[in-house]
Short mmCIF file of C-alpha atoms and ligand atoms in Angstrom, two decimals:
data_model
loop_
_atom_site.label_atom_id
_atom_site.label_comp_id
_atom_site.label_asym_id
_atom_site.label_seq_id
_atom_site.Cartn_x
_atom_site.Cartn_y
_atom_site.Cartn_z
CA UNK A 95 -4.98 59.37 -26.39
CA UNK A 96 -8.23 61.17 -26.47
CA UNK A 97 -9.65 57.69 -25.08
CA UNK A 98 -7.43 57.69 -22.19
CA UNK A 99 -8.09 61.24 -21.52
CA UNK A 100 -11.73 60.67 -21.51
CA UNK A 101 -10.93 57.57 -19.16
CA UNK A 102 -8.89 59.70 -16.66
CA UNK A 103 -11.60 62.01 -16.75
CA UNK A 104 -14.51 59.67 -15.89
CA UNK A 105 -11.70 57.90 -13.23
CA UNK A 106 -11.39 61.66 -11.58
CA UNK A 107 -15.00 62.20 -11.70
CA UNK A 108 -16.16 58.98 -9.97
CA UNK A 109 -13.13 58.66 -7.41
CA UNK A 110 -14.54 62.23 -6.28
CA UNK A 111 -17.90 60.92 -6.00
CA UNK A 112 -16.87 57.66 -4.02
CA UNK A 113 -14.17 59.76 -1.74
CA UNK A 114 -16.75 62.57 -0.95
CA UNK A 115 -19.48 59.96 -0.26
CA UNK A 116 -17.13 57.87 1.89
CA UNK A 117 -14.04 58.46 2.99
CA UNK A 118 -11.96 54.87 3.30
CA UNK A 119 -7.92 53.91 3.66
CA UNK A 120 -6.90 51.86 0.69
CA UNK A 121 -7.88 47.87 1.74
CA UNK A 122 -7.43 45.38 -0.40
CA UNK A 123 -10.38 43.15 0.76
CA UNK A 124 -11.00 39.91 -1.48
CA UNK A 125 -15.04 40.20 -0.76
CA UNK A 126 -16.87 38.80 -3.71
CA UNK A 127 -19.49 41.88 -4.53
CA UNK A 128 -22.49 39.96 -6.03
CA UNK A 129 -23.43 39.49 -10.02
CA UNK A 130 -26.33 40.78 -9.56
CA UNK A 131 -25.05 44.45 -8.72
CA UNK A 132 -22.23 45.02 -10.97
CA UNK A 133 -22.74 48.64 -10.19
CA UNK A 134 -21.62 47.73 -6.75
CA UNK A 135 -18.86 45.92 -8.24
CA UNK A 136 -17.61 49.15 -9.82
CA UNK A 137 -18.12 51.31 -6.52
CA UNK A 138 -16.12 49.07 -4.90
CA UNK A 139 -13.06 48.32 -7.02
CA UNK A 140 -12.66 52.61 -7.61
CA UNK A 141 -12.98 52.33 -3.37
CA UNK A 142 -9.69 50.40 -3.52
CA UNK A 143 -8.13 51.98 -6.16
CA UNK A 144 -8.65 55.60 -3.95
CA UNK A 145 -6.20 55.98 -1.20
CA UNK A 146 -7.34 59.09 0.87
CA UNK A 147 -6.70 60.46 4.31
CA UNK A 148 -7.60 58.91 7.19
CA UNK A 149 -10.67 60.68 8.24
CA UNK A 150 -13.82 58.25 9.58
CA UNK A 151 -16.26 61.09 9.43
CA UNK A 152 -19.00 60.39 6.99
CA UNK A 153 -21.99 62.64 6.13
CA UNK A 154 -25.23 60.21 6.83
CA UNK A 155 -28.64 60.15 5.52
CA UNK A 156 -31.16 58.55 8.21
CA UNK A 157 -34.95 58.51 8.48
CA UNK A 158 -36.48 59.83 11.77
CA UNK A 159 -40.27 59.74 12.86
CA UNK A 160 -41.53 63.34 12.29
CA UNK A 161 -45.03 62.39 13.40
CA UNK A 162 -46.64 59.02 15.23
CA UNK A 163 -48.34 56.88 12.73
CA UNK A 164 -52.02 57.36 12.36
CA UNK A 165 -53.77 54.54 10.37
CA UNK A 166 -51.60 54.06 6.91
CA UNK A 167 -47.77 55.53 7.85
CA UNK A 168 -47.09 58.72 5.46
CA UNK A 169 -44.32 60.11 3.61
CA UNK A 170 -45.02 63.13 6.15
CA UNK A 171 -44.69 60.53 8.89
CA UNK A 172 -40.72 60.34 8.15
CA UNK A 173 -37.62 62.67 8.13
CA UNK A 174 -34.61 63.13 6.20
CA UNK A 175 -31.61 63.87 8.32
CA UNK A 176 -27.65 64.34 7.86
CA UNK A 177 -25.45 63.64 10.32
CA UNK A 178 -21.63 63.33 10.37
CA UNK A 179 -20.60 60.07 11.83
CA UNK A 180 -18.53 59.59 15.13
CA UNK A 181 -14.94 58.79 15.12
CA UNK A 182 -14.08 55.59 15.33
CA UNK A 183 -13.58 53.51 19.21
CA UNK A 184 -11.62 50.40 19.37
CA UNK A 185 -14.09 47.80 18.39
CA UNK A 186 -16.39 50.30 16.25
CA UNK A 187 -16.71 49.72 12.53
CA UNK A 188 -17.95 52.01 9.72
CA UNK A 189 -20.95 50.61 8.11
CA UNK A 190 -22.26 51.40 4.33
CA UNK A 191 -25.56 50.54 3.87
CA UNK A 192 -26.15 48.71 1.07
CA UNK A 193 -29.88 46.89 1.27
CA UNK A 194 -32.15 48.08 3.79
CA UNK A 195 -35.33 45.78 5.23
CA UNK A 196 -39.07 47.34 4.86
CA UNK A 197 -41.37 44.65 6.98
CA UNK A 198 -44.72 44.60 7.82
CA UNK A 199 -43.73 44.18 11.63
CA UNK A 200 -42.39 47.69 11.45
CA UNK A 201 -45.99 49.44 11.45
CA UNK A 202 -46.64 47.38 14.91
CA UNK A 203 -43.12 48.46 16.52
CA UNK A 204 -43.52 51.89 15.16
CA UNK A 205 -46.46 52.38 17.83
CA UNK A 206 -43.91 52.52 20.16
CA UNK A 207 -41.44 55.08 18.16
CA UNK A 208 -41.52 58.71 18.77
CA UNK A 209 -40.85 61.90 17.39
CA UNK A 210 -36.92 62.27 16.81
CA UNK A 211 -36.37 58.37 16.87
CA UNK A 212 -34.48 57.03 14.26
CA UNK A 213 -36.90 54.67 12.28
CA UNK A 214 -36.08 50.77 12.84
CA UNK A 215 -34.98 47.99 10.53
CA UNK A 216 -32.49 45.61 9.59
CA UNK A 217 -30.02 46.23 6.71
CA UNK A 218 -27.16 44.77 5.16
CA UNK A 219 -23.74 46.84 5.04
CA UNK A 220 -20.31 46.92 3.95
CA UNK A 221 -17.69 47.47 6.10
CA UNK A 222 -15.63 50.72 5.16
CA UNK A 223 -13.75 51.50 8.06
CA UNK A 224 -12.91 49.65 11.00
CA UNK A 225 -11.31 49.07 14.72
CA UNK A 226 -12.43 45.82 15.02
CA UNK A 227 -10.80 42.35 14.34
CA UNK A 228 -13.60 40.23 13.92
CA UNK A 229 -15.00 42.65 11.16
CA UNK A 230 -11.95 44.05 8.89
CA UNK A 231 -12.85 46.51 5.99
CA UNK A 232 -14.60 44.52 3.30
CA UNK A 233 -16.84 42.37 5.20
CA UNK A 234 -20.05 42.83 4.76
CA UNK A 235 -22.31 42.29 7.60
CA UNK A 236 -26.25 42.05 8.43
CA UNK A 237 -27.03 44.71 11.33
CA UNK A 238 -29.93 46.34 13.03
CA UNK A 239 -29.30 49.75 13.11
CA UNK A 240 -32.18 50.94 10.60
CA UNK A 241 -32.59 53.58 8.22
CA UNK A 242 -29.38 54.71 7.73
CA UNK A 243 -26.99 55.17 4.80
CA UNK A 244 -24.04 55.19 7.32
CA UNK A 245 -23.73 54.15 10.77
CA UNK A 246 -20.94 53.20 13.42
CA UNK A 247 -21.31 50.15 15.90
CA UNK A 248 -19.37 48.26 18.04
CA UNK A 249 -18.24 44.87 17.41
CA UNK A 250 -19.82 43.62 20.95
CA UNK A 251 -23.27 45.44 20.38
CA UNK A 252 -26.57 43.95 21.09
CA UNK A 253 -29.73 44.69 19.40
CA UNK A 254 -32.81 43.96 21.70
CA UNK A 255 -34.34 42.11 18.69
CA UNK A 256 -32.59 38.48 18.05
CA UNK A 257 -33.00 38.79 14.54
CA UNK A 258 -30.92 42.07 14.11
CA UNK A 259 -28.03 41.30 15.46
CA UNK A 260 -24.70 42.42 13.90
CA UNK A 261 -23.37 39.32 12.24
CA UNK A 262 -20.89 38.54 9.44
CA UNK A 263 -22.17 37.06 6.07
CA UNK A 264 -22.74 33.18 6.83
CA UNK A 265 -19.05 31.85 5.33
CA UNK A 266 -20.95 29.20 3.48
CA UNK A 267 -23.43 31.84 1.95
CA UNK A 268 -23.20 31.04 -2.17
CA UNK A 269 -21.00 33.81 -3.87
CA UNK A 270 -23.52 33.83 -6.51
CA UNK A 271 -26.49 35.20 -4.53
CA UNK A 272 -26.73 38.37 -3.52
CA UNK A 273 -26.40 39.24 0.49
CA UNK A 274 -29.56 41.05 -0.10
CA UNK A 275 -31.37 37.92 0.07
CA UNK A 276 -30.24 37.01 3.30
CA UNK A 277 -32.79 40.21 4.51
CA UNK A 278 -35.52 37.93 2.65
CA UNK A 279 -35.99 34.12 1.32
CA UNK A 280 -32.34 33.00 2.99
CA UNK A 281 -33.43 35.86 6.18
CA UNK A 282 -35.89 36.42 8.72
CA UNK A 283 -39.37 36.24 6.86
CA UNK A 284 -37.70 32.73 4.88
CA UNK A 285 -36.64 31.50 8.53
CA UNK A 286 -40.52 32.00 9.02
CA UNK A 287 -41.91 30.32 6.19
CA UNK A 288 -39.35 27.66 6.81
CA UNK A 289 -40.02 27.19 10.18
CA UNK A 290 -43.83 27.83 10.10
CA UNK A 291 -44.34 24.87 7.66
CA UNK A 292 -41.88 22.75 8.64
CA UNK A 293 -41.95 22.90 12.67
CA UNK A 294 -45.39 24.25 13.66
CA UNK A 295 -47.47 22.49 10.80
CA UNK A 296 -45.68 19.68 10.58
CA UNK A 297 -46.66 18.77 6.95
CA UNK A 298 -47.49 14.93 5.88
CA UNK A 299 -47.57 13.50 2.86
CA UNK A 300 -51.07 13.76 0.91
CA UNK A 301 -52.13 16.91 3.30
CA UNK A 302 -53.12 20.02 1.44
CA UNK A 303 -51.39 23.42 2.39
CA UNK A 304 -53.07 26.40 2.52
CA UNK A 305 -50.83 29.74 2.22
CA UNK A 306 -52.46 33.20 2.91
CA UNK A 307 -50.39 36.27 1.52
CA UNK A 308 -48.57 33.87 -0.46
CA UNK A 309 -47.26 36.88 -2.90
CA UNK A 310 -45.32 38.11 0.07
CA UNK A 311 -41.51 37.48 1.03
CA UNK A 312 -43.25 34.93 3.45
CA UNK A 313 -45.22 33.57 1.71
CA UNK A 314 -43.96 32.61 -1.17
CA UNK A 315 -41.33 30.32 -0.09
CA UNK A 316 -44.12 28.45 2.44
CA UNK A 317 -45.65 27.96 -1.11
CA UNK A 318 -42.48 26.13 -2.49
CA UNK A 319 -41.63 24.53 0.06
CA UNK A 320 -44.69 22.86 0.42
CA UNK A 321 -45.54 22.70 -3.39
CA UNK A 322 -49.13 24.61 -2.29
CA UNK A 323 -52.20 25.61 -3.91
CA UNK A 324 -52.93 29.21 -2.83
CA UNK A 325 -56.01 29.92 -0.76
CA UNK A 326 -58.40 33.26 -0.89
CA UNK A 327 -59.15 35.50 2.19
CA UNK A 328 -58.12 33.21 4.93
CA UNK A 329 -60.88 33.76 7.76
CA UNK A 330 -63.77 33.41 5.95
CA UNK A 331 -62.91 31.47 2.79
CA UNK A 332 -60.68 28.65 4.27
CA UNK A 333 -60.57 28.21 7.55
CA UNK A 334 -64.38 28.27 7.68
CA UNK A 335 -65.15 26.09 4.40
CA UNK A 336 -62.06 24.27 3.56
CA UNK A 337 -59.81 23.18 6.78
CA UNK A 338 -60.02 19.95 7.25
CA UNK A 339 -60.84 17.85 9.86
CA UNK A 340 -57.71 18.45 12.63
CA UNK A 341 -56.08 20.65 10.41
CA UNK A 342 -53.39 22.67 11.64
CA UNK A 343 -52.79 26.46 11.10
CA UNK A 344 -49.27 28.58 11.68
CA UNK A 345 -50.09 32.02 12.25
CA UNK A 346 -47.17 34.30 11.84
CA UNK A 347 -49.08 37.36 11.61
CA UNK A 348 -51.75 39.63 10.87
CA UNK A 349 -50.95 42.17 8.07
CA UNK A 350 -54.39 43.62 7.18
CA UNK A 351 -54.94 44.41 10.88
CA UNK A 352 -51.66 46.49 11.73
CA UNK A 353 -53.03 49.87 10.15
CA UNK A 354 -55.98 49.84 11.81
CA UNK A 355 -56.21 48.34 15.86
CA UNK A 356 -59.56 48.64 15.99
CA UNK A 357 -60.33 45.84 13.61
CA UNK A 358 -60.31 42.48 15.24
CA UNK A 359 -60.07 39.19 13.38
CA UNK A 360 -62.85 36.84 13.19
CA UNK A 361 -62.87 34.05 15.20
CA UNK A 362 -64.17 31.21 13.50
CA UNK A 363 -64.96 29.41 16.98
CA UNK A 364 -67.75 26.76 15.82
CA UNK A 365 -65.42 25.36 13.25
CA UNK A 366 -62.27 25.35 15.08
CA UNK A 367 -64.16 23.20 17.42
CA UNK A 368 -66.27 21.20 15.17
CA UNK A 369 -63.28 20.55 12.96
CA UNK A 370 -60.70 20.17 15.85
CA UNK A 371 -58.24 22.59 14.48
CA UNK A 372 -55.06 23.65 16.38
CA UNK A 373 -54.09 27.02 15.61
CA UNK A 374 -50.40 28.40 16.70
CA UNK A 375 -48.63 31.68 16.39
CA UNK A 376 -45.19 32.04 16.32
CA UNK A 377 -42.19 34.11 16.02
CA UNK A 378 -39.86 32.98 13.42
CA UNK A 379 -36.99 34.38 16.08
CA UNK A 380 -37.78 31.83 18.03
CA UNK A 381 -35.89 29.12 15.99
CA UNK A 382 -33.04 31.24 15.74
CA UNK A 383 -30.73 28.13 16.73
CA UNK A 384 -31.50 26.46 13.81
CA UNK A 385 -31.47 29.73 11.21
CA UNK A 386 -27.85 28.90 10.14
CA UNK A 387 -28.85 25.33 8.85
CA UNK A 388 -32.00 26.52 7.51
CA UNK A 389 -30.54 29.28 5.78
CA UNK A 390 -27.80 27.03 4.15
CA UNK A 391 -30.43 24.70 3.35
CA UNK A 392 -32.52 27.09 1.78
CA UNK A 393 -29.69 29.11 -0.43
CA UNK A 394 -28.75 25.37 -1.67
CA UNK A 395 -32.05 24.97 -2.97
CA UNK A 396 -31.72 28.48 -4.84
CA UNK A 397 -28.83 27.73 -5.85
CA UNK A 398 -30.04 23.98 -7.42
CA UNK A 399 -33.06 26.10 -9.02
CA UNK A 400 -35.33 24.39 -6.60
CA UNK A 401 -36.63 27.49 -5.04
CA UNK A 402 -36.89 30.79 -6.97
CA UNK A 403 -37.19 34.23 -5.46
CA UNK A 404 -38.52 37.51 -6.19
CA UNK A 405 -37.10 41.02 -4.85
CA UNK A 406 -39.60 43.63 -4.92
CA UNK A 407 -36.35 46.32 -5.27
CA UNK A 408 -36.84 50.22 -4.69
CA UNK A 409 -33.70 51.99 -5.72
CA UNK A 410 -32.57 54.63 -3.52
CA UNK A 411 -32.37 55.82 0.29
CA UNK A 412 -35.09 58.17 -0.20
CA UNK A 413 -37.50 55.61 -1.46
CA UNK A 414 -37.58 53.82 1.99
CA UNK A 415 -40.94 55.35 3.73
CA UNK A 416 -42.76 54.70 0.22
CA UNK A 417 -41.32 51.42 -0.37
CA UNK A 418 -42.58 50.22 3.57
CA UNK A 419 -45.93 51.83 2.67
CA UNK A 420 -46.18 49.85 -0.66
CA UNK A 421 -45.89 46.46 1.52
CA UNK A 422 -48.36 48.36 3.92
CA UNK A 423 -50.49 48.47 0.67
CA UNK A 424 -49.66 45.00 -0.66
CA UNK A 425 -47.60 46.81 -3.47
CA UNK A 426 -44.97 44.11 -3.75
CA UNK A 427 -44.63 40.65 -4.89
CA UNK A 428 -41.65 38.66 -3.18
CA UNK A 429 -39.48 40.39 -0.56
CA UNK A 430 -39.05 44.16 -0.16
CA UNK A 431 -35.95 45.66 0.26
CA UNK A 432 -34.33 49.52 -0.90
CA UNK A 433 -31.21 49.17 -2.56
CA UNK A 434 -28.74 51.91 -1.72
N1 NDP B 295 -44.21 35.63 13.21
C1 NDP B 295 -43.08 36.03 12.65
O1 NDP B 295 -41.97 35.76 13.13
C2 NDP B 295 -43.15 36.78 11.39
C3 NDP B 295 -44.36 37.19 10.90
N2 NDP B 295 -44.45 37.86 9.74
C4 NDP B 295 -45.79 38.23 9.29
O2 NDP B 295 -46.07 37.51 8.12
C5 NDP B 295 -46.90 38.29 7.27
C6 NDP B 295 -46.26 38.38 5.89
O3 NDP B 295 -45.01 39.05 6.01
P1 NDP B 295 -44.10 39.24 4.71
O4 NDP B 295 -44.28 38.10 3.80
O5 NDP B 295 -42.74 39.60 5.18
O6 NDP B 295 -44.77 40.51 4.08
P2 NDP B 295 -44.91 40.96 2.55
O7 NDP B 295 -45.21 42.39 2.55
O8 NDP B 295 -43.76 40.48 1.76
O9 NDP B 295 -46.17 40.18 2.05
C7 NDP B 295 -47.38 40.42 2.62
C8 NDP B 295 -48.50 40.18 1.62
O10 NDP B 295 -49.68 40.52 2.34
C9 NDP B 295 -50.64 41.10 1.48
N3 NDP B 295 -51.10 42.35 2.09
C10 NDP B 295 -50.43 43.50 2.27
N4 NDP B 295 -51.19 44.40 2.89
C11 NDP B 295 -52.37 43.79 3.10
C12 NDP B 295 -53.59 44.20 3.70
N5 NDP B 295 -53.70 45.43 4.23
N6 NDP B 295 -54.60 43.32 3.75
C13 NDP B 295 -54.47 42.07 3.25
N7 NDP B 295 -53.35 41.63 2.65
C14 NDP B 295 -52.31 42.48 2.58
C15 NDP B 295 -49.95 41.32 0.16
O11 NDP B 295 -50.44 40.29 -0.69
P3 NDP B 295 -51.50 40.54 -1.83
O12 NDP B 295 -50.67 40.73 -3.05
O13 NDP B 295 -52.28 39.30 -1.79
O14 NDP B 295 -52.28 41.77 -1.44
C16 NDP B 295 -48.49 41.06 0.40
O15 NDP B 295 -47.89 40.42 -0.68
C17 NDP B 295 -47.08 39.63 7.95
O16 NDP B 295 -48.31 39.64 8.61
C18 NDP B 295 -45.93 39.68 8.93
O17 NDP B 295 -46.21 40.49 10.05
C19 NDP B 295 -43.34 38.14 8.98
C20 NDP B 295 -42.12 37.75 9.40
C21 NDP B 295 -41.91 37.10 10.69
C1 LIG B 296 -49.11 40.86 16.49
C2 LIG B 296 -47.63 40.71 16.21
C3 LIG B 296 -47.40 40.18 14.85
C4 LIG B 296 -45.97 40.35 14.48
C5 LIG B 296 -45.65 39.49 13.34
C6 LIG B 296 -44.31 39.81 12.80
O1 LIG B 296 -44.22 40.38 11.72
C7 LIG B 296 -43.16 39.45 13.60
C8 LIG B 296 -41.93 39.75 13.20
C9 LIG B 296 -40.75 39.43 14.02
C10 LIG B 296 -40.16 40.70 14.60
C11 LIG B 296 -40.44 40.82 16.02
C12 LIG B 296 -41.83 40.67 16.36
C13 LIG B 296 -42.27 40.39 17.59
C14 LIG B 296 -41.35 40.18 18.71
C15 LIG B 296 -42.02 39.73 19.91
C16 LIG B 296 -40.92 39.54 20.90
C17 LIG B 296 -41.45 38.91 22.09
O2 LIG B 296 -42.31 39.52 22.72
O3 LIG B 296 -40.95 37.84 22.41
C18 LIG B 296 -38.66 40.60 14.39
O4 LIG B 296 -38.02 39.86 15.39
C19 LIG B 296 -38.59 39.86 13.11
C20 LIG B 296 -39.69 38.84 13.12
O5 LIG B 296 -39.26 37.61 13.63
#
C-alpha cells in the first residue's frame, strides 16, 4: 500500500512535470524511443499516459545573438529567451527538441547573424502536437529551426540550407541507433566524410589516406572508412613532406581559420606543382541525392560493428553556446551534439 502510494506520488509528480513542460492530447504513437535514452523512454510513455486539454501553447527556451562574434564566440555572445509558442495552422506541427547540432560551420554563418536573431542549427525533434498528415504526433523528425527547445513549422517549409530541411526519420533507419546520430556519423558531417573519400578522392587500393582533424565527427568516419593512418598539422607536415606524387586532397573545410579571418592558409604552391596534386573543396550538401543510400549504408555498417562512433554529448539546453565553443576549441572527440 505504502508502495503504491509512493508510486502514485512519483506518477503525480512527473505527469506535472511532463504536462507543464508540454502540453500534448493523449496519442498513442508506436515510435520506438531509442536504448540508448531510456530516460526518454520514460518521458514519453508518462506523455501518453497524460491526457490534458487541448492547448498548443508551449513555453520555449531559444538562444538569440546578444552580441556579433568577435574572434572565439562567448557565453556573453548568446541569449536565453522564453517564448510561448503559436497556435497551431493547418499543416503546422509542434516540435520537442530532443538533440540539437553544434558545427564548426556555425562560427562562419554566424558572421552574418545579428543581434535578436535566433542562433542557427539543425536538431532532431519529436513531434508533440500536430495539423499535419505527413507528420502525426510521435514522429520524430530532423529540422532546421536551431536553438530551440520548442518550435512550430509547417509541413511545406523550406530551409534555405539543403541539409536542414524538415524531414521524417529515414523508415529504414535501425531502431537500435539513436536518431541523434543521424545529426552526426549517419548525418551531414558522415555524408561528408563519406562523400569526401569516396567521390572526390576516389581511393585505390594500396594508396595511403591522410585524415586531418580525424578526432572530429568528420573525421573520424573518413578514418574508418578508409582504414587510415592519421596525419599531423596538415599544411606543413603532409602536404609539404608526405603527399605523394598526384595525390589527391578533399578539402571540406578550414576549422582553425574560422575564429580568426585574418589568418590565411599556406599555400604550399611549389609542391602542389612539383608533386602534381589536385586539391578540391566541397560541400557535403552537394551529394544530397545520394545521402539516403549513404546514410543506410553507413547505419548498416554500425549496426554490423564495422564502424563505431563517438558522441561528444552535453546534457542540457543551456549547455549549447559552451558545447559549440568546445568544438570551436577542439574540446570534443566524435560528433557534438546537446541532448535536451
Ligand atoms: N564541406 C562540407 O560540407 C563540410 C565541412 N565540414 C568541415 O569539416 C571540418 C571538421 O568538421 P567536424 O568534424 O564536423 O568538426 P568537429 O568539431 O567534430 O571536429 C573538428 C576537429 O578539429 C580540431 N580542431 C578544432 N578546433 C581547431 C582549431 N582551432 N585548430 C585546429 N584544429 C581544431 C579538433 O581536433 P583535435 O582534437 O585534433 O584538436 C576537432 O576534433 C570543419 O572544418 C568543418 O567546417 C564539416 C561538415 C561539412
Ligand atoms: C569556408 C567555408 C567552409 C565551410 C565548411 C563547412 O563546415 C560546411 C558546412 C556545410 C553547411 C553549409 C556551408 C556552406 C554552404 C555554401 C552554400 C553555397 O554557397 O552553395 C551546411 O550546409 C552543412 C554543411 O554541408
Amino acid at each position: 500500500m505504502r508502495c503504491c502510494t509512493m508510486y502514485a506520488k512519483w506518477f503525480t509528480l512527473q505527469c506535472v512535470r511532463v504536462t507543464n513542460a508540454v502540453q500534448v492530447r493523449y496519442q498513442d504513437t508506436r515510435e520506438n524511443v531509442p536504448k540508448y535514452y531510456p530516460d526518454l523512454r520514460i518521458k514519453e510513455r508518462l506523455r501518453r499516459l497524460c491526457w490534458t486539454s487541448s492547448s498548443t501553447m508551449v513555453k520555449a527556451k531559444k538562444f538569440v545573438i546578444a552580441a556579433r562574434f568577435d574572434g572565439l564566440p562567448k557565453v556573453s555572445d548568446f541569449q536565453l529567451v522564453e517564448e510561448d509558442t503559436p497556435e497551431l495552422k493547418n499543416g503546422d506541427l509542434l516540435c520537442e527538441t530532443l538533440f540539437i547540432s553544434v558545427d564548426p560551420y556555425m562560427r562562419l554563418f554566424g558572421r552574418s547573424l545579428k543581434e535578436g536573431d535566433t542562433m542557427i542549427g539543425e536538431v532532431v525533434s519529436r513531434v508533440i502536437e500536430s495539423k499535419s498528415q505527413k507528420y502525426p504526433v510521435g514522429t520524430t523528425v530532423l529540422a532546421g529551426y536551431g536553438w530551440r527547445t520548442h518550435a512550430v513549422v509547417h509541413e511545406d517549409d523550406k530551409h534555405p540550407l539543403p541539409t536542414a530541411q524538415l524531414r521524417a526519420v529515414p523508415a529504414d533507419f535501425p531502431k537500435e541507433l539513436s536518431p541523434g546520430l543521424l545529426l552526426g556519423v549517419t548525418g551531414m558531417p558522415g555524408m561528408t566524410a563519406y562523400f569526401g573519400l569516396i567521390d572526390v578522392c576516389q581511393p585505390k587500393s594500396g594508396e595511403t589516406v591522410f585524415v586531418n582533424a580525424a578526432a572530429g565527427a568528420v573525421g573520424s568516419l573518413v578514418g574508418q572508412i578508409a582504414k587510415i593512418k592519421v596525419g599531423g598539422d596538415f599544411s606543413v607536415s603532409v602536404l609539404n613532406n608526405h603527399m605523394k606524387d598526384h595525390g589527391r586532397v578533399a578539402v571540406c573545410g578550414s576549422i582553425s581559420t574560422y575564429n580568426n579571418p585574418e589568418v590565411k592558409g599556406h599555400y604550399f604552391f611549389e609542391t602542389i606543382i612539383t608533386k602534381r596534386l589536385k586539391l578540391q573543396g566541397f560541400i557535403g550538401a552537394e551529394y544530397q541525392a545520394e545521402w539516403p543510400a549513404a546514410t543506410t549504408q553507413v547505419a548498416k555498417w554500425i549496426v554490423e560493428g564495422k564502424v563505431k562512433h563517438k558522441e561528444h554529448v552535453a546534457n542540457g539546453f543551456d549547455q549549447t553556446p559552451q558545447a559549440l565553443i568546445g568544438v570551436l576549441t577542439g574540446k570534443n572527440t566524435g560528433k557534438a551534439i546537446v541532448k535536451i
